[in-house]
Amino acid sequence: MLRNLLLVSAIGLLPAAAMAASHEAMAVNKDAAGLHHDYRTFESGGKVAYGRIGDSYKADLVMYLAGNQFMVMDDLIKDFQKRHPDIRSVYVETIPPGQILKGQILNQGEINKQKTARNPDLYASVNLDHLRTLAGKGLMKEYMIYTHNKLEIMVGKGNPKGITGVADLARDDVVVSLPNPITEGIAKFYVMPMLKQNGLYEKLTADRSCKHCWAIPKKTWFTARHHRETPYRIAHGTADAGILWATEVVYAQSLGSPVEGVALPPKDSMADQVGYAIGGLTNGRNQANAKRFLEYLATDSAQAIYEKHGFIRATPKELELKAL
């Protein structure tokens, strides 16, 4: 279903400016944005169940991970279970890590009106300070960096607006989709600082901080929950361009979505700053299994899976556990 929803209808894309006016009344299409992939239980034999939040209390391994890895999980977890067949169920949650930290680990949270466990076996974020917060509360001792990513501009197929870099996003004829700065770490820690260093922050955001809203009416839209909503908006003509992870371009293209990426120079891609950190919680139920997964992440097989999906391999030194 996701593939079909992401594909543009046969009549083609409508101009972004023409469709933008009606967007305020349009609800976020969660299936199209891939949000139904956020809560998955991988069972032995290859079966995947969706939305079984209660499995966070009983699976053989429970992981809360930075959301933009959602496209990797099917390959990664199935490969891990083939190597460890005794781990019969793996519950994986992939939403913005700040939301996880504040709303599910440090405080009791609910998903779809169901309580979720506050003690996952593993937690990962693109912000090491999130893990340091857990360490300060005695909930984590060690971490490692296991993969990298970089920012990229996504545009429609053929790049109809001729966008070559971030400066073009400020043009009056370009409707932009950006991750919201309230709950999305990619925005707070990477996109907004990059826009500021280019002198584009005020022009593109008007210094607004909101989500599922127009930062600047009919010009810049902040996503509701996850930057993977941007590919859907571009494919359906409600945005001309958006800043997101390069891996989102790879994923959208793998689904046949009519989009492409505009690579950014290192100073704008933040490639030297984006590292994914993971660690085991001291109160996790399955600490032995968590250790096995961390060891697996350091293997060539796991690194190759991440690379296949557009991520950048971690170095052998980064894949060593270090004290927080």
mmCIF file of C-alpha atoms in Angstrom:
data_model
loop_
_atom_site.group_PDB
_atom_site.id
_atom_site.type_symbol
_atom_site.label_atom_id
_atom_site.label_comp_id
_atom_site.label_asym_id
_atom_site.label_seq_id
_atom_site.Cartn_x
_atom_site.Cartn_y
_atom_site.Cartn_z
ATOM 1 C CA MET A 1 0.000 0.000 0.000
ATOM 2 C CA LEU A 2 2.816 2.415 0.844
ATOM 3 C CA ARG A 3 4.300 1.974 -2.617
ATOM 4 C CA ASN A 4 1.027 2.834 -4.297
ATOM 5 C CA LEU A 5 0.391 5.819 -2.059
ATOM 6 C CA LEU A 6 3.811 7.261 -2.717
ATOM 7 C CA LEU A 7 3.490 7.026 -6.467
ATOM 8 C CA VAL A 8 2.008 10.006 -8.227
ATOM 9 C CA SER A 9 -1.180 9.451 -10.178
ATOM 10 C CA ALA A 10 -0.987 9.072 -13.939
ATOM 11 C CA ILE A 11 -1.988 12.665 -14.546
ATOM 12 C CA GLY A 12 1.328 13.800 -13.024
ATOM 13 C CA LEU A 13 2.279 16.322 -10.402
ATOM 14 C CA LEU A 14 0.306 19.520 -9.961
ATOM 15 C CA PRO A 15 2.363 22.664 -9.379
ATOM 16 C CA ALA A 16 3.318 23.000 -5.733
ATOM 17 C CA ALA A 17 2.177 26.609 -5.449
ATOM 18 C CA ALA A 18 -1.289 25.763 -6.750
ATOM 19 C CA MET A 19 -1.783 22.908 -4.334
ATOM 20 C CA ALA A 20 -0.182 24.543 -1.311
ATOM 21 C CA ALA A 21 -3.171 26.743 -0.567
ATOM 22 C CA SER A 22 -5.321 23.759 0.282
ATOM 23 C CA HIS A 23 -2.723 22.008 2.407
ATOM 24 C CA GLU A 24 -3.745 23.539 5.733
ATOM 25 C CA ALA A 25 -6.944 21.535 5.559
ATOM 26 C CA MET A 26 -5.197 18.331 4.548
ATOM 27 C CA ALA A 27 -4.457 15.826 7.325
ATOM 28 C CA VAL A 28 -1.138 14.021 7.327
ATOM 29 C CA ASN A 29 -1.498 10.695 5.546
ATOM 30 C CA LYS A 30 0.191 8.432 8.071
ATOM 31 C CA ASP A 31 0.344 5.375 5.830
ATOM 32 C CA ALA A 32 1.843 7.400 3.004
ATOM 33 C CA ALA A 33 4.433 8.851 5.373
ATOM 34 C CA GLY A 34 5.395 5.359 6.495
ATOM 35 C CA LEU A 35 4.300 5.867 10.089
ATOM 36 C CA HIS A 36 2.653 2.447 10.293
ATOM 37 C CA HIS A 37 6.194 1.057 10.237
ATOM 38 C CA ASP A 38 7.045 2.689 13.560
ATOM 39 C CA TYR A 39 6.058 -0.163 15.885
ATOM 40 C CA ARG A 40 7.035 -3.607 14.677
ATOM 41 C CA THR A 41 7.570 -7.014 16.191
ATOM 42 C CA PHE A 42 9.865 -9.301 14.224
ATOM 43 C CA GLU A 43 9.114 -12.925 14.970
ATOM 44 C CA SER A 44 11.084 -16.041 14.128
ATOM 45 C CA GLY A 45 10.245 -17.378 10.693
ATOM 46 C CA GLY A 46 10.174 -13.929 9.129
ATOM 47 C CA LYS A 47 6.740 -12.796 10.298
ATOM 48 C CA VAL A 48 6.366 -9.098 11.117
ATOM 49 C CA ALA A 49 3.510 -7.769 13.246
ATOM 50 C CA TYR A 50 2.574 -4.072 13.347
ATOM 51 C CA GLY A 51 1.342 -1.991 16.253
ATOM 52 C CA ARG A 52 1.602 -4.578 19.036
ATOM 53 C CA ILE A 53 2.737 -2.038 21.627
ATOM 54 C CA GLY A 54 2.392 -4.560 24.438
ATOM 55 C CA ASP A 55 5.337 -6.459 22.999
ATOM 56 C CA SER A 56 7.560 -3.746 24.455
ATOM 57 C CA TYR A 57 6.984 -5.516 27.786
ATOM 58 C CA LYS A 58 7.606 -9.089 26.681
ATOM 59 C CA ALA A 59 9.712 -9.436 23.509
ATOM 60 C CA ASP A 60 13.092 -11.183 23.698
ATOM 61 C CA LEU A 61 14.752 -7.928 22.619
ATOM 62 C CA VAL A 62 13.249 -4.423 22.786
ATOM 63 C CA MET A 63 14.816 -1.510 20.904
ATOM 64 C CA TYR A 64 13.794 2.130 20.651
ATOM 65 C CA LEU A 65 15.770 3.632 17.763
ATOM 66 C CA ALA A 66 16.087 6.930 15.911
ATOM 67 C CA GLY A 67 13.162 6.946 13.493
ATOM 68 C CA ASN A 68 14.915 7.456 10.188
ATOM 69 C CA GLN A 69 16.287 3.914 10.313
ATOM 70 C CA PHE A 70 12.852 2.435 9.731
ATOM 71 C CA MET A 71 13.717 1.315 6.187
ATOM 72 C CA VAL A 72 16.727 -0.674 7.407
ATOM 73 C CA MET A 73 14.974 -2.719 10.061
ATOM 74 C CA ASP A 74 13.414 -5.420 7.897
ATOM 75 C CA ASP A 75 16.768 -6.497 6.461
ATOM 76 C CA LEU A 76 18.702 -5.914 9.666
ATOM 77 C CA ILE A 77 16.514 -7.671 12.213
ATOM 78 C CA LYS A 78 15.788 -10.663 10.001
ATOM 79 C CA ASP A 79 19.512 -11.121 9.381
ATOM 80 C CA PHE A 80 20.195 -10.830 13.113
ATOM 81 C CA GLN A 81 17.538 -13.413 13.964
ATOM 82 C CA LYS A 82 18.925 -15.850 11.403
ATOM 83 C CA ARG A 83 22.215 -15.654 13.271
ATOM 84 C CA HIS A 84 20.509 -15.855 16.677
ATOM 85 C CA PRO A 85 17.445 -18.089 16.199
ATOM 86 C CA ASP A 86 16.857 -18.338 19.947
ATOM 87 C CA ILE A 87 15.861 -14.659 19.967
ATOM 88 C CA ARG A 88 12.373 -15.343 18.731
ATOM 89 C CA SER A 89 10.816 -11.893 19.023
ATOM 90 C CA VAL A 90 12.332 -8.435 18.548
ATOM 91 C CA TYR A 91 10.219 -5.343 19.196
ATOM 92 C CA VAL A 92 11.498 -2.267 17.362
ATOM 93 C CA GLU A 93 10.205 1.272 17.669
ATOM 94 C CA THR A 94 11.425 3.904 15.209
ATOM 95 C CA ILE A 95 10.274 7.415 16.050
ATOM 96 C CA PRO A 96 12.183 10.646 16.806
ATOM 97 C CA PRO A 97 14.574 9.810 19.670
ATOM 98 C CA GLY A 98 13.803 12.960 21.643
ATOM 99 C CA GLN A 99 10.172 11.869 21.845
ATOM 100 C CA ILE A 100 11.272 8.438 23.009
ATOM 101 C CA LEU A 101 13.598 9.797 25.675
ATOM 102 C CA LYS A 102 11.180 12.323 27.152
ATOM 103 C CA GLY A 103 7.888 10.532 26.594
ATOM 104 C CA GLN A 104 8.661 6.844 26.979
ATOM 105 C CA ILE A 105 11.814 6.360 29.049
ATOM 106 C CA LEU A 106 11.960 9.302 31.435
ATOM 107 C CA ASN A 107 8.162 9.382 31.709
ATOM 108 C CA GLN A 108 5.435 6.805 31.245
ATOM 109 C CA GLY A 109 4.111 7.103 27.723
ATOM 110 C CA GLU A 110 1.252 5.725 25.692
ATOM 111 C CA ILE A 111 1.052 4.799 22.031
ATOM 112 C CA ASN A 112 -2.354 4.312 20.473
ATOM 113 C CA LYS A 113 -3.792 4.467 24.016
ATOM 114 C CA GLN A 114 -1.517 1.627 25.163
ATOM 115 C CA LYS A 115 1.208 2.028 27.773
ATOM 116 C CA THR A 116 4.713 1.369 26.502
ATOM 117 C CA ALA A 117 7.659 -0.033 28.449
ATOM 118 C CA ARG A 118 10.030 2.518 29.960
ATOM 119 C CA ASN A 119 12.977 0.110 29.961
ATOM 120 C CA PRO A 120 13.887 -0.911 26.397
ATOM 121 C CA ASP A 121 16.976 -3.052 26.150
ATOM 122 C CA LEU A 122 18.617 -0.652 23.680
ATOM 123 C CA TYR A 123 18.142 3.020 22.873
ATOM 124 C CA ALA A 124 19.682 4.919 19.959
ATOM 125 C CA SER A 125 19.764 8.578 18.953
ATOM 126 C CA VAL A 126 21.541 10.960 16.596
ATOM 127 C CA ASN A 127 22.215 13.136 19.637
ATOM 128 C CA LEU A 128 24.791 11.741 22.063
ATOM 129 C CA ASP A 129 23.492 14.072 24.760
ATOM 130 C CA HIS A 130 20.333 11.965 24.885
ATOM 131 C CA LEU A 131 22.443 8.988 25.946
ATOM 132 C CA ARG A 132 24.401 11.137 28.395
ATOM 133 C CA THR A 133 21.112 12.106 30.011
ATOM 134 C CA LEU A 134 20.382 8.440 30.622
ATOM 135 C CA ALA A 135 23.888 7.921 31.957
ATOM 136 C CA GLY A 136 23.363 10.781 34.397
ATOM 137 C CA LYS A 137 20.357 8.927 35.782
ATOM 138 C CA GLY A 138 22.243 5.647 36.060
ATOM 139 C CA LEU A 139 20.323 4.103 33.161
ATOM 140 C CA MET A 140 23.208 3.695 30.688
ATOM 141 C CA LYS A 141 26.955 3.145 31.011
ATOM 142 C CA GLU A 142 28.367 2.538 27.532
ATOM 143 C CA TYR A 143 27.678 3.476 23.946
ATOM 144 C CA MET A 144 29.043 3.135 20.447
ATOM 145 C CA ILE A 145 28.631 4.936 17.131
ATOM 146 C CA TYR A 146 27.335 2.433 14.618
ATOM 147 C CA THR A 147 26.513 4.371 11.428
ATOM 148 C CA HIS A 148 26.447 7.845 9.870
ATOM 149 C CA ASN A 149 24.162 9.883 7.636
ATOM 150 C CA LYS A 150 24.144 13.241 5.877
ATOM 151 C CA LEU A 151 21.671 15.928 4.865
ATOM 152 C CA GLU A 152 20.439 16.233 1.291
ATOM 153 C CA ILE A 153 17.835 18.231 -0.593
ATOM 154 C CA MET A 154 15.010 16.170 -2.054
ATOM 155 C CA VAL A 155 13.306 17.507 -5.191
ATOM 156 C CA GLY A 156 10.860 16.196 -7.743
ATOM 157 C CA LYS A 157 12.101 13.939 -10.519
ATOM 158 C CA GLY A 158 13.977 15.962 -13.104
ATOM 159 C CA ASN A 159 14.508 18.760 -10.568
ATOM 160 C CA PRO A 160 11.891 21.028 -12.222
ATOM 161 C CA LYS A 161 12.849 24.088 -10.152
ATOM 162 C CA GLY A 162 16.548 23.720 -10.954
ATOM 163 C CA ILE A 163 17.624 23.594 -7.313
ATOM 164 C CA THR A 164 21.384 23.265 -6.846
ATOM 165 C CA GLY A 165 21.905 24.094 -3.164
ATOM 166 C CA VAL A 166 20.363 25.437 0.010
ATOM 167 C CA ALA A 167 20.389 29.044 -1.229
ATOM 168 C CA ASP A 168 17.788 28.125 -3.856
ATOM 169 C CA LEU A 169 15.328 27.148 -1.118
ATOM 170 C CA ALA A 170 14.932 30.815 -0.261
ATOM 171 C CA ARG A 171 13.581 31.655 -3.728
ATOM 172 C CA ASP A 172 9.991 32.897 -3.739
ATOM 173 C CA ASP A 173 8.946 30.259 -6.285
ATOM 174 C CA VAL A 174 10.074 27.307 -4.128
ATOM 175 C CA VAL A 175 7.723 25.755 -1.542
ATOM 176 C CA VAL A 176 9.786 23.996 1.111
ATOM 177 C CA SER A 177 9.071 21.129 3.526
ATOM 178 C CA LEU A 178 11.244 20.990 6.643
ATOM 179 C CA PRO A 179 11.294 18.760 9.736
ATOM 180 C CA ASN A 180 9.722 20.490 12.722
ATOM 181 C CA PRO A 181 12.129 21.928 15.307
ATOM 182 C CA ILE A 182 10.078 20.860 18.322
ATOM 183 C CA THR A 183 10.217 17.069 18.229
ATOM 184 C CA GLU A 184 12.553 16.174 15.354
ATOM 185 C CA GLY A 185 16.222 15.956 16.213
ATOM 186 C CA ILE A 186 17.260 16.310 12.580
ATOM 187 C CA ALA A 187 15.779 19.808 12.643
ATOM 188 C CA LYS A 188 17.016 20.966 16.030
ATOM 189 C CA PHE A 189 20.554 19.624 15.825
ATOM 190 C CA TYR A 190 21.342 19.675 12.112
ATOM 191 C CA VAL A 191 18.950 21.445 9.719
ATOM 192 C CA MET A 192 18.389 24.637 11.713
ATOM 193 C CA PRO A 193 22.086 25.138 12.577
ATOM 194 C CA MET A 194 22.983 24.567 8.922
ATOM 195 C CA LEU A 195 20.415 27.151 7.780
ATOM 196 C CA LYS A 196 21.764 29.629 10.322
ATOM 197 C CA GLN A 197 25.338 29.206 9.157
ATOM 198 C CA ASN A 198 24.129 29.949 5.621
ATOM 199 C CA GLY A 199 22.166 33.007 6.699
ATOM 200 C CA LEU A 200 18.892 31.394 5.618
ATOM 201 C CA TYR A 201 17.214 30.623 8.935
ATOM 202 C CA GLU A 202 15.030 33.740 9.176
ATOM 203 C CA LYS A 203 14.193 33.671 5.473
ATOM 204 C CA LEU A 204 12.957 30.075 5.620
ATOM 205 C CA THR A 205 11.459 29.827 9.112
ATOM 206 C CA ALA A 206 10.648 33.370 10.303
ATOM 207 C CA ASP A 207 12.074 32.064 13.597
ATOM 208 C CA ARG A 208 8.903 30.050 14.195
ATOM 209 C CA SER A 209 8.843 26.883 16.273
ATOM 210 C CA CYS A 210 5.825 24.685 15.613
ATOM 211 C CA LYS A 211 4.838 21.392 14.010
ATOM 212 C CA HIS A 212 2.283 20.439 11.345
ATOM 213 C CA CYS A 213 2.121 24.106 10.459
ATOM 214 C CA TRP A 214 3.236 26.759 8.043
ATOM 215 C CA ALA A 215 6.369 28.413 9.414
ATOM 216 C CA ILE A 216 5.841 30.913 6.612
ATOM 217 C CA PRO A 217 2.409 30.704 4.939
ATOM 218 C CA LYS A 218 2.514 29.044 1.535
ATOM 219 C CA LYS A 219 6.324 28.995 1.677
ATOM 220 C CA THR A 220 7.755 26.718 4.406
ATOM 221 C CA TRP A 221 5.872 23.815 5.967
ATOM 222 C CA PHE A 222 7.031 22.058 9.166
ATOM 223 C CA THR A 223 6.181 18.356 9.249
ATOM 224 C CA ALA A 224 3.912 16.903 11.917
ATOM 225 C CA ARG A 225 6.070 14.186 13.332
ATOM 226 C CA HIS A 226 8.686 12.812 11.009
ATOM 227 C CA HIS A 227 10.675 14.155 8.090
ATOM 228 C CA ARG A 228 9.661 11.127 6.028
ATOM 229 C CA GLU A 229 6.458 13.076 5.414
ATOM 230 C CA THR A 230 8.479 15.303 3.077
ATOM 231 C CA PRO A 231 8.887 12.714 0.277
ATOM 232 C CA TYR A 232 5.127 12.256 0.256
ATOM 233 C CA ARG A 233 4.560 16.004 -0.037
ATOM 234 C CA ILE A 234 7.038 16.358 -2.876
ATOM 235 C CA ALA A 235 5.657 13.356 -4.750
ATOM 236 C CA HIS A 236 2.139 14.765 -4.456
ATOM 237 C CA GLY A 237 3.010 18.309 -5.410
ATOM 238 C CA THR A 238 2.474 20.112 -2.109
ATOM 239 C CA ALA A 239 6.179 20.965 -1.845
ATOM 240 C CA ASP A 240 8.959 21.579 -4.340
ATOM 241 C CA ALA A 241 11.877 20.630 -2.107
ATOM 242 C CA GLY A 242 12.812 19.544 1.379
ATOM 243 C CA ILE A 243 15.859 18.944 3.528
ATOM 244 C CA LEU A 244 16.124 15.462 4.950
ATOM 245 C CA TRP A 245 18.546 12.589 5.336
ATOM 246 C CA ALA A 246 20.159 11.264 2.167
ATOM 247 C CA THR A 247 18.829 7.835 3.127
ATOM 248 C CA GLU A 248 15.265 9.097 2.675
ATOM 249 C CA VAL A 249 16.035 9.803 -0.975
ATOM 250 C CA VAL A 250 17.351 6.270 -1.445
ATOM 251 C CA TYR A 251 14.273 4.809 0.230
ATOM 252 C CA ALA A 252 11.737 6.907 -1.677
ATOM 253 C CA GLN A 253 13.385 6.022 -4.987
ATOM 254 C CA SER A 254 13.344 2.333 -4.043
ATOM 255 C CA LEU A 255 9.553 2.635 -3.845
ATOM 256 C CA GLY A 256 9.369 4.211 -7.292
ATOM 257 C CA SER A 257 8.530 7.672 -5.985
ATOM 258 C CA PRO A 258 9.229 10.444 -8.547
ATOM 259 C CA VAL A 259 11.906 12.225 -6.527
ATOM 260 C CA GLU A 260 15.645 12.701 -6.617
ATOM 261 C CA GLY A 261 18.336 14.148 -4.414
ATOM 262 C CA VAL A 262 20.578 17.178 -4.664
ATOM 263 C CA ALA A 263 23.850 16.436 -2.889
ATOM 264 C CA LEU A 264 25.211 19.096 -0.558
ATOM 265 C CA PRO A 265 28.814 20.092 0.112
ATOM 266 C CA PRO A 266 30.272 18.825 3.420
ATOM 267 C CA LYS A 267 29.688 22.130 5.214
ATOM 268 C CA ASP A 268 25.959 21.817 4.491
ATOM 269 C CA SER A 269 25.480 18.038 4.551
ATOM 270 C CA MET A 270 26.759 17.842 8.150
ATOM 271 C CA ALA A 271 28.264 14.476 7.227
ATOM 272 C CA ASP A 272 31.132 14.950 9.660
ATOM 273 C CA GLN A 273 28.728 15.530 12.544
ATOM 274 C CA VAL A 274 25.919 13.002 12.118
ATOM 275 C CA GLY A 275 26.657 9.875 14.131
ATOM 276 C CA TYR A 276 24.133 7.342 15.426
ATOM 277 C CA ALA A 277 24.835 6.397 19.049
ATOM 278 C CA ILE A 278 23.395 3.332 20.768
ATOM 279 C CA GLY A 279 23.646 1.840 24.230
ATOM 280 C CA GLY A 280 22.015 -0.697 26.494
ATOM 281 C CA LEU A 281 19.845 0.356 29.427
ATOM 282 C CA THR A 282 20.917 -0.870 32.837
ATOM 283 C CA ASN A 283 17.313 -1.776 33.679
ATOM 284 C CA GLY A 284 16.545 -3.560 30.416
ATOM 285 C CA ARG A 285 14.970 -6.992 30.741
ATOM 286 C CA ASN A 286 17.164 -8.663 28.113
ATOM 287 C CA GLN A 287 20.671 -7.329 28.682
ATOM 288 C CA ALA A 288 22.406 -10.423 27.335
ATOM 289 C CA ASN A 289 20.465 -10.182 24.075
ATOM 290 C CA ALA A 290 21.186 -6.460 23.901
ATOM 291 C CA LYS A 291 24.904 -7.228 24.118
ATOM 292 C CA ARG A 292 24.574 -9.721 21.274
ATOM 293 C CA PHE A 293 22.867 -7.130 19.103
ATOM 294 C CA LEU A 294 25.586 -4.572 19.781
ATOM 295 C CA GLU A 295 28.181 -7.156 18.770
ATOM 296 C CA TYR A 296 26.174 -7.851 15.618
ATOM 297 C CA LEU A 297 26.075 -4.144 14.677
ATOM 298 C CA ALA A 298 29.875 -4.201 14.519
ATOM 299 C CA THR A 299 29.909 -6.986 11.923
ATOM 300 C CA ASP A 300 30.475 -6.481 8.218
ATOM 301 C CA SER A 301 27.040 -7.961 7.537
ATOM 302 C CA ALA A 302 25.225 -5.322 9.611
ATOM 303 C CA GLN A 303 27.360 -2.485 8.266
ATOM 304 C CA ALA A 304 26.699 -3.639 4.691
ATOM 305 C CA ILE A 305 22.935 -3.561 5.316
ATOM 306 C CA TYR A 306 23.101 0.025 6.539
ATOM 307 C CA GLU A 307 25.292 0.945 3.576
ATOM 308 C CA LYS A 308 22.803 -0.645 1.178
ATOM 309 C CA HIS A 309 20.168 1.780 2.458
ATOM 310 C CA GLY A 310 22.356 4.836 1.953
ATOM 311 C CA PHE A 311 23.976 5.124 5.368
ATOM 312 C CA ILE A 312 27.715 5.575 5.866
ATOM 313 C CA ARG A 313 29.715 2.860 7.593
ATOM 314 C CA ALA A 314 31.117 3.434 11.051
ATOM 315 C CA THR A 315 34.826 2.931 11.573
ATOM 316 C CA PRO A 316 36.150 -0.047 13.578
ATOM 317 C CA LYS A 317 37.131 2.368 16.369
ATOM 318 C CA GLU A 318 33.650 3.876 16.496
ATOM 319 C CA LEU A 319 32.139 0.406 16.763
ATOM 320 C CA GLU A 320 33.936 -0.226 20.049
ATOM 321 C CA LEU A 321 31.922 0.335 23.230
ATOM 322 C CA LYS A 322 33.023 3.404 25.186
ATOM 323 C CA ALA A 323 32.117 4.731 28.603
ATOM 324 C CA LEU A 324 29.599 7.569 28.781
#
